């Protein structure tokens, strides 16, 4: 075999350490960036914290010259944090939590508002206001029926129906009269068994013996053996003593906004959240000393190069994040001002073209980053919305329209999916019945036949 050589031209990207560091910094969230910079301060003596009020822009300007290199990198899932396919899932974006209140009542009402009628949510809020911090009613039930009937202008029967839905709902035991009713509501959700039947009897007739942990007396009172009592008591002990438990705080669930947007002087303003990470700079006296230092100072020069790469990389990240957010806020100003139904179709490519960068860059810089607005703190990727086929609106906006129409429908005559599609068509939004059904399912709303309330019940409630 004869070996031959032939010239070949190729184009590739050289993944230098500086380039890899820039990519990694680009994807860091606010808490991750803060940790990264504080560790760098401890590790590199040539870095110091910049206490100046205004951020310098020199590093950002220099850093933009490197953007073309890492813009051309592919979009693997381990770098982007996304699905690797380059397409953004509008439905997945709508499932991103906007952040939760520390008040458990508020969290429960927010959840119920996605499934219950607005009037029922109002009555549920009234019941929760009558509960203590543990979730128990603070006054006798008869008194609350009279108070609620007069203050809410409803029949006591309808008021009690809502309480029973709370009692056996998402947080079983909420709005219970006492511990026995709370535990019984939780017990009713357990699979049927002899232990559950016996536990229900204990809660109904012998809760005093349960409180004294007198299993022998329970066995005699119920005329069963001790083993059966122990199984029933063990089942009761798996239940919560109080309907409302404090939510466990997980640091990974704490949302720290990377950017802040506000409206003033008739326009929207955007700024980085300066409180999320320390500003770093190279210590000037160290840099001057190294310039004229005699002898072998290669180790210190290596630390100086590392400090320069880090400062430049952070400046590049911040500049890209700010410019991307400015475009997002400007394109979605109607959403920020009027709500979900006004969210406009917007793609990664449109934003990338506006800031002069690659789609993969926009994907990286918006993944896991949050924007604080007067409407709440939202993930940047939620501001992207897929255009609905054949329409000039986004799927997210249509989903919000579907929810509004169902919220406003007559209780005795709920709207079918094809009727909703017809109503949307009158507003210039043409969608298929199956599209309405898909969005309704995503909103956890039952079909029309399951939402119907009998006319007799309506007349009685009125």
PDB file of C-alpha atoms in Angstrom, residues 171-384:
ATOM      1  CA  UNK A 171     -55.125  19.653  51.248  1.00  0.00           C
ATOM      2  CA  UNK A 172     -57.415  17.202  53.090  1.00  0.00           C
ATOM      3  CA  UNK A 173     -58.497  18.405  56.511  1.00  0.00           C
ATOM      4  CA  UNK A 174     -58.452  22.132  55.763  1.00  0.00           C
ATOM      5  CA  UNK A 175     -61.411  23.979  57.375  1.00  0.00           C
ATOM      6  CA  UNK A 176     -62.050  21.068  59.749  1.00  0.00           C
ATOM      7  CA  UNK A 177     -63.957  21.694  62.984  1.00  0.00           C
ATOM      8  CA  UNK A 178     -61.529  19.665  65.082  1.00  0.00           C
ATOM      9  CA  UNK A 179     -58.761  17.093  64.937  1.00  0.00           C
ATOM     10  CA  UNK A 180     -61.200  14.200  64.534  1.00  0.00           C
ATOM     11  CA  UNK A 181     -62.772  15.702  61.404  1.00  0.00           C
ATOM     12  CA  UNK A 182     -59.347  16.612  60.020  1.00  0.00           C
ATOM     13  CA  UNK A 183     -57.962  13.111  60.474  1.00  0.00           C
ATOM     14  CA  UNK A 184     -61.159  11.492  59.180  1.00  0.00           C
ATOM     15  CA  UNK A 185     -60.947  13.543  55.966  1.00  0.00           C
ATOM     16  CA  UNK A 186     -57.389  12.342  55.404  1.00  0.00           C
ATOM     17  CA  UNK A 187     -58.368   8.795  56.328  1.00  0.00           C
ATOM     18  CA  UNK A 188     -61.100   8.737  53.693  1.00  0.00           C
ATOM     19  CA  UNK A 189     -58.429   9.026  51.000  1.00  0.00           C
ATOM     20  CA  UNK A 190     -56.633   5.871  52.170  1.00  0.00           C
ATOM     21  CA  UNK A 191     -57.299   2.539  50.404  1.00  0.00           C
ATOM     22  CA  UNK A 192     -60.134   0.509  51.899  1.00  0.00           C
ATOM     23  CA  UNK A 193     -58.988  -1.983  54.536  1.00  0.00           C
ATOM     24  CA  UNK A 194     -59.950  -3.372  57.918  1.00  0.00           C
ATOM     25  CA  UNK A 195     -57.442  -1.022  59.528  1.00  0.00           C
ATOM     26  CA  UNK A 196     -59.080   2.013  57.849  1.00  0.00           C
ATOM     27  CA  UNK A 197     -62.561   0.945  58.976  1.00  0.00           C
ATOM     28  CA  UNK A 198     -61.387   0.475  62.536  1.00  0.00           C
ATOM     29  CA  UNK A 199     -59.441   3.756  62.468  1.00  0.00           C
ATOM     30  CA  UNK A 200     -62.615   5.598  61.400  1.00  0.00           C
ATOM     31  CA  UNK A 201     -64.471   4.119  64.373  1.00  0.00           C
ATOM     32  CA  UNK A 202     -61.696   5.226  66.728  1.00  0.00           C
ATOM     33  CA  UNK A 203     -61.811   8.800  65.390  1.00  0.00           C
ATOM     34  CA  UNK A 204     -65.609   8.925  65.575  1.00  0.00           C
ATOM     35  CA  UNK A 205     -66.174   7.479  69.050  1.00  0.00           C
ATOM     36  CA  UNK A 206     -62.942   7.002  70.977  1.00  0.00           C
ATOM     37  CA  UNK A 207     -60.552   9.808  70.146  1.00  0.00           C
ATOM     38  CA  UNK A 208     -60.070  10.432  73.886  1.00  0.00           C
ATOM     39  CA  UNK A 209     -58.642   6.925  74.317  1.00  0.00           C
ATOM     40  CA  UNK A 210     -56.472   7.478  71.240  1.00  0.00           C
ATOM     41  CA  UNK A 211     -55.080  10.672  72.799  1.00  0.00           C
ATOM     42  CA  UNK A 212     -54.164   8.684  75.951  1.00  0.00           C
ATOM     43  CA  UNK A 213     -52.475   5.971  73.842  1.00  0.00           C
ATOM     44  CA  UNK A 214     -54.531   3.380  75.719  1.00  0.00           C
ATOM     45  CA  UNK A 215     -54.579   0.538  73.184  1.00  0.00           C
ATOM     46  CA  UNK A 216     -55.948  -1.954  75.708  1.00  0.00           C
ATOM     47  CA  UNK A 217     -58.965   0.245  76.443  1.00  0.00           C
ATOM     48  CA  UNK A 218     -59.496   0.749  72.703  1.00  0.00           C
ATOM     49  CA  UNK A 219     -59.474  -3.007  72.151  1.00  0.00           C
ATOM     50  CA  UNK A 220     -62.096  -3.513  74.863  1.00  0.00           C
ATOM     51  CA  UNK A 221     -64.300  -0.664  73.628  1.00  0.00           C
ATOM     52  CA  UNK A 222     -64.189  -1.837  70.021  1.00  0.00           C
ATOM     53  CA  UNK A 223     -64.338  -5.557  70.906  1.00  0.00           C
ATOM     54  CA  UNK A 224     -61.325  -6.403  68.733  1.00  0.00           C
ATOM     55  CA  UNK A 225     -57.895  -7.828  69.465  1.00  0.00           C
ATOM     56  CA  UNK A 226     -54.865  -5.706  70.307  1.00  0.00           C
ATOM     57  CA  UNK A 227     -53.149  -6.416  66.971  1.00  0.00           C
ATOM     58  CA  UNK A 228     -56.054  -4.893  65.025  1.00  0.00           C
ATOM     59  CA  UNK A 229     -55.980  -1.810  67.274  1.00  0.00           C
ATOM     60  CA  UNK A 230     -52.232  -1.397  66.721  1.00  0.00           C
ATOM     61  CA  UNK A 231     -52.711  -1.553  62.939  1.00  0.00           C
ATOM     62  CA  UNK A 232     -55.487   1.054  63.056  1.00  0.00           C
ATOM     63  CA  UNK A 233     -53.482   3.361  65.339  1.00  0.00           C
ATOM     64  CA  UNK A 234     -50.416   2.986  63.104  1.00  0.00           C
ATOM     65  CA  UNK A 235     -52.538   4.109  60.154  1.00  0.00           C
ATOM     66  CA  UNK A 236     -53.809   7.146  62.067  1.00  0.00           C
ATOM     67  CA  UNK A 237     -50.242   8.098  63.009  1.00  0.00           C
ATOM     68  CA  UNK A 238     -49.357   8.403  59.312  1.00  0.00           C
ATOM     69  CA  UNK A 239     -51.851  11.294  58.996  1.00  0.00           C
ATOM     70  CA  UNK A 240     -51.004  14.952  59.569  1.00  0.00           C
ATOM     71  CA  UNK A 241     -51.960  16.377  62.953  1.00  0.00           C
ATOM     72  CA  UNK A 242     -52.709  19.758  61.351  1.00  0.00           C
ATOM     73  CA  UNK A 243     -54.275  20.436  57.940  1.00  0.00           C
ATOM     74  CA  UNK A 244     -51.748  23.132  57.037  1.00  0.00           C
ATOM     75  CA  UNK A 245     -48.091  22.284  57.379  1.00  0.00           C
ATOM     76  CA  UNK A 246     -45.316  24.800  56.866  1.00  0.00           C
ATOM     77  CA  UNK A 247     -43.855  24.429  53.406  1.00  0.00           C
ATOM     78  CA  UNK A 248     -40.342  23.080  53.438  1.00  0.00           C
ATOM     79  CA  UNK A 249     -37.931  25.680  52.105  1.00  0.00           C
ATOM     80  CA  UNK A 250     -35.583  24.280  49.515  1.00  0.00           C
ATOM     81  CA  UNK A 251     -32.776  26.626  48.514  1.00  0.00           C
ATOM     82  CA  UNK A 252     -32.918  25.248  44.992  1.00  0.00           C
ATOM     83  CA  UNK A 253     -36.537  26.436  44.751  1.00  0.00           C
ATOM     84  CA  UNK A 254     -35.740  30.032  45.758  1.00  0.00           C
ATOM     85  CA  UNK A 255     -36.028  32.261  42.711  1.00  0.00           C
ATOM     86  CA  UNK A 256     -33.516  35.111  42.543  1.00  0.00           C
ATOM     87  CA  UNK A 257     -34.211  37.502  39.635  1.00  0.00           C
ATOM     88  CA  UNK A 258     -31.240  38.147  37.365  1.00  0.00           C
ATOM     89  CA  UNK A 259     -32.857  41.185  35.744  1.00  0.00           C
ATOM     90  CA  UNK A 260     -35.411  43.790  36.835  1.00  0.00           C
ATOM     91  CA  UNK A 261     -37.928  45.525  34.550  1.00  0.00           C
ATOM     92  CA  UNK A 262     -40.123  48.483  35.469  1.00  0.00           C
ATOM     93  CA  UNK A 263     -42.283  51.039  33.676  1.00  0.00           C
ATOM     94  CA  UNK A 264     -41.582  54.740  34.061  1.00  0.00           C
ATOM     95  CA  UNK A 265     -41.946  57.845  31.912  1.00  0.00           C
ATOM     96  CA  UNK A 266     -44.160  55.954  29.480  1.00  0.00           C
ATOM     97  CA  UNK A 267     -41.616  53.256  28.626  1.00  0.00           C
ATOM     98  CA  UNK A 268     -40.086  50.093  30.011  1.00  0.00           C
ATOM     99  CA  UNK A 269     -36.658  50.101  31.641  1.00  0.00           C
ATOM    100  CA  UNK A 270     -34.405  47.088  32.213  1.00  0.00           C
ATOM    101  CA  UNK A 271     -31.412  46.690  34.528  1.00  0.00           C
ATOM    102  CA  UNK A 272     -29.349  43.852  35.940  1.00  0.00           C
ATOM    103  CA  UNK A 273     -30.067  42.908  39.528  1.00  0.00           C
ATOM    104  CA  UNK A 274     -26.907  44.351  41.091  1.00  0.00           C
ATOM    105  CA  UNK A 275     -27.507  42.590  44.392  1.00  0.00           C
ATOM    106  CA  UNK A 276     -27.071  39.077  43.069  1.00  0.00           C
ATOM    107  CA  UNK A 277     -23.285  38.938  42.729  1.00  0.00           C
ATOM    108  CA  UNK A 278     -20.212  40.943  43.740  1.00  0.00           C
ATOM    109  CA  UNK A 279     -18.495  43.063  41.108  1.00  0.00           C
ATOM    110  CA  UNK A 280     -14.896  41.974  40.552  1.00  0.00           C
ATOM    111  CA  UNK A 281     -11.879  43.760  39.172  1.00  0.00           C
ATOM    112  CA  UNK A 282      -8.170  43.132  38.966  1.00  0.00           C
ATOM    113  CA  UNK A 283      -6.340  44.816  41.824  1.00  0.00           C
ATOM    114  CA  UNK A 284      -4.515  47.767  40.134  1.00  0.00           C
ATOM    115  CA  UNK A 285      -1.493  47.687  42.442  1.00  0.00           C
ATOM    116  CA  UNK A 286      -0.973  43.968  41.776  1.00  0.00           C
ATOM    117  CA  UNK A 287      -1.133  44.470  38.029  1.00  0.00           C
ATOM    118  CA  UNK A 288       1.411  47.316  38.180  1.00  0.00           C
ATOM    119  CA  UNK A 289       3.729  45.318  40.415  1.00  0.00           C
ATOM    120  CA  UNK A 290       3.709  42.337  38.066  1.00  0.00           C
ATOM    121  CA  UNK A 291       4.553  44.511  35.061  1.00  0.00           C
ATOM    122  CA  UNK A 292       8.004  45.338  36.464  1.00  0.00           C
ATOM    123  CA  UNK A 293       8.563  42.330  38.708  1.00  0.00           C
ATOM    124  CA  UNK A 294      12.058  40.737  38.403  1.00  0.00           C
ATOM    125  CA  UNK A 295      12.661  37.008  38.379  1.00  0.00           C
ATOM    126  CA  UNK A 296      10.295  34.164  37.573  1.00  0.00           C
ATOM    127  CA  UNK A 297       6.719  35.286  38.252  1.00  0.00           C
ATOM    128  CA  UNK A 298       5.037  32.926  35.780  1.00  0.00           C
ATOM    129  CA  UNK A 299       2.710  31.561  38.463  1.00  0.00           C
ATOM    130  CA  UNK A 300       1.485  35.051  39.301  1.00  0.00           C
ATOM    131  CA  UNK A 301       1.145  35.917  35.614  1.00  0.00           C
ATOM    132  CA  UNK A 302      -0.996  32.810  35.231  1.00  0.00           C
ATOM    133  CA  UNK A 303      -3.264  34.082  38.015  1.00  0.00           C
ATOM    134  CA  UNK A 304      -3.396  37.464  36.267  1.00  0.00           C
ATOM    135  CA  UNK A 305      -4.519  35.870  32.987  1.00  0.00           C
ATOM    136  CA  UNK A 306      -7.121  33.837  34.872  1.00  0.00           C
ATOM    137  CA  UNK A 307      -8.444  36.990  36.534  1.00  0.00           C
ATOM    138  CA  UNK A 308      -8.650  38.795  33.181  1.00  0.00           C
ATOM    139  CA  UNK A 309     -10.573  35.909  31.584  1.00  0.00           C
ATOM    140  CA  UNK A 310     -13.022  35.824  34.455  1.00  0.00           C
ATOM    141  CA  UNK A 311     -13.686  39.581  34.469  1.00  0.00           C
ATOM    142  CA  UNK A 312     -14.109  39.579  30.697  1.00  0.00           C
ATOM    143  CA  UNK A 313     -16.379  36.514  30.765  1.00  0.00           C
ATOM    144  CA  UNK A 314     -18.643  38.021  33.411  1.00  0.00           C
ATOM    145  CA  UNK A 315     -18.847  41.279  31.460  1.00  0.00           C
ATOM    146  CA  UNK A 316     -19.787  39.335  28.321  1.00  0.00           C
ATOM    147  CA  UNK A 317     -22.474  37.400  30.202  1.00  0.00           C
ATOM    148  CA  UNK A 318     -23.994  40.518  31.743  1.00  0.00           C
ATOM    149  CA  UNK A 319     -23.970  42.457  28.499  1.00  0.00           C
ATOM    150  CA  UNK A 320     -25.623  39.602  26.582  1.00  0.00           C
ATOM    151  CA  UNK A 321     -28.217  39.068  29.318  1.00  0.00           C
ATOM    152  CA  UNK A 322     -29.122  42.749  29.444  1.00  0.00           C
ATOM    153  CA  UNK A 323     -29.448  43.143  25.671  1.00  0.00           C
ATOM    154  CA  UNK A 324     -31.501  39.957  25.352  1.00  0.00           C
ATOM    155  CA  UNK A 325     -33.856  41.022  28.133  1.00  0.00           C
ATOM    156  CA  UNK A 326     -34.299  44.472  26.609  1.00  0.00           C
ATOM    157  CA  UNK A 327     -35.521  42.886  23.383  1.00  0.00           C
ATOM    158  CA  UNK A 328     -37.801  40.450  25.230  1.00  0.00           C
ATOM    159  CA  UNK A 329     -39.395  43.197  27.316  1.00  0.00           C
ATOM    160  CA  UNK A 330     -39.899  45.457  24.317  1.00  0.00           C
ATOM    161  CA  UNK A 331     -41.480  42.678  22.234  1.00  0.00           C
ATOM    162  CA  UNK A 332     -43.698  41.497  25.122  1.00  0.00           C
ATOM    163  CA  UNK A 333     -44.654  44.852  26.617  1.00  0.00           C
ATOM    164  CA  UNK A 334     -48.340  44.125  25.911  1.00  0.00           C
ATOM    165  CA  UNK A 335     -48.084  40.943  27.987  1.00  0.00           C
ATOM    166  CA  UNK A 336     -46.428  42.828  30.855  1.00  0.00           C
ATOM    167  CA  UNK A 337     -49.113  45.508  30.759  1.00  0.00           C
ATOM    168  CA  UNK A 338     -52.293  43.536  30.012  1.00  0.00           C
ATOM    169  CA  UNK A 339     -51.663  39.904  30.921  1.00  0.00           C
ATOM    170  CA  UNK A 340     -51.479  36.432  29.437  1.00  0.00           C
ATOM    171  CA  UNK A 341     -53.926  36.997  26.575  1.00  0.00           C
ATOM    172  CA  UNK A 342     -51.659  39.680  25.127  1.00  0.00           C
ATOM    173  CA  UNK A 343     -48.479  37.579  24.888  1.00  0.00           C
ATOM    174  CA  UNK A 344     -47.156  37.796  21.337  1.00  0.00           C
ATOM    175  CA  UNK A 345     -45.558  35.043  19.240  1.00  0.00           C
ATOM    176  CA  UNK A 346     -41.785  35.257  19.642  1.00  0.00           C
ATOM    177  CA  UNK A 347     -38.980  32.872  18.694  1.00  0.00           C
ATOM    178  CA  UNK A 348     -35.331  32.451  19.579  1.00  0.00           C
ATOM    179  CA  UNK A 349     -34.367  33.402  16.034  1.00  0.00           C
ATOM    180  CA  UNK A 350     -36.199  36.751  16.194  1.00  0.00           C
ATOM    181  CA  UNK A 351     -34.417  37.736  19.412  1.00  0.00           C
ATOM    182  CA  UNK A 352     -31.081  36.457  18.119  1.00  0.00           C
ATOM    183  CA  UNK A 353     -31.423  38.562  14.968  1.00  0.00           C
ATOM    184  CA  UNK A 354     -32.295  41.621  17.056  1.00  0.00           C
ATOM    185  CA  UNK A 355     -29.143  41.397  19.193  1.00  0.00           C
ATOM    186  CA  UNK A 356     -26.881  40.132  16.403  1.00  0.00           C
ATOM    187  CA  UNK A 357     -26.081  36.750  17.929  1.00  0.00           C
ATOM    188  CA  UNK A 358     -26.791  33.075  17.338  1.00  0.00           C
ATOM    189  CA  UNK A 359     -29.960  31.297  18.504  1.00  0.00           C
ATOM    190  CA  UNK A 360     -27.884  28.996  20.720  1.00  0.00           C
ATOM    191  CA  UNK A 361     -26.562  32.045  22.574  1.00  0.00           C
ATOM    192  CA  UNK A 362     -30.094  33.289  23.266  1.00  0.00           C
ATOM    193  CA  UNK A 363     -31.103  29.827  24.427  1.00  0.00           C
ATOM    194  CA  UNK A 364     -28.183  29.616  26.859  1.00  0.00           C
ATOM    195  CA  UNK A 365     -28.561  33.105  28.300  1.00  0.00           C
ATOM    196  CA  UNK A 366     -32.298  32.725  28.936  1.00  0.00           C
ATOM    197  CA  UNK A 367     -32.209  29.228  30.476  1.00  0.00           C
ATOM    198  CA  UNK A 368     -32.779  29.419  34.222  1.00  0.00           C
ATOM    199  CA  UNK A 369     -32.730  33.240  34.290  1.00  0.00           C
ATOM    200  CA  UNK A 370     -35.588  35.191  35.889  1.00  0.00           C
ATOM    201  CA  UNK A 371     -37.023  38.646  35.327  1.00  0.00           C
ATOM    202  CA  UNK A 372     -38.670  40.663  38.097  1.00  0.00           C
ATOM    203  CA  UNK A 373     -41.626  42.680  36.788  1.00  0.00           C
ATOM    204  CA  UNK A 374     -44.690  44.416  38.238  1.00  0.00           C
ATOM    205  CA  UNK A 375     -46.615  41.305  37.106  1.00  0.00           C
ATOM    206  CA  UNK A 376     -44.368  39.028  39.176  1.00  0.00           C
ATOM    207  CA  UNK A 377     -41.085  37.209  38.754  1.00  0.00           C
ATOM    208  CA  UNK A 378     -41.080  35.078  35.606  1.00  0.00           C
ATOM    209  CA  UNK A 379     -38.532  32.982  33.751  1.00  0.00           C
ATOM    210  CA  UNK A 380     -37.175  34.646  30.647  1.00  0.00           C
ATOM    211  CA  UNK A 381     -38.070  31.635  28.511  1.00  0.00           C
ATOM    212  CA  UNK A 382     -41.716  32.197  29.317  1.00  0.00           C
ATOM    213  CA  UNK A 383     -41.552  35.324  27.166  1.00  0.00           C
ATOM    214  CA  UNK A 384     -41.052  33.123  24.114  1.00  0.00           C
TER     215      UNK A 384
END
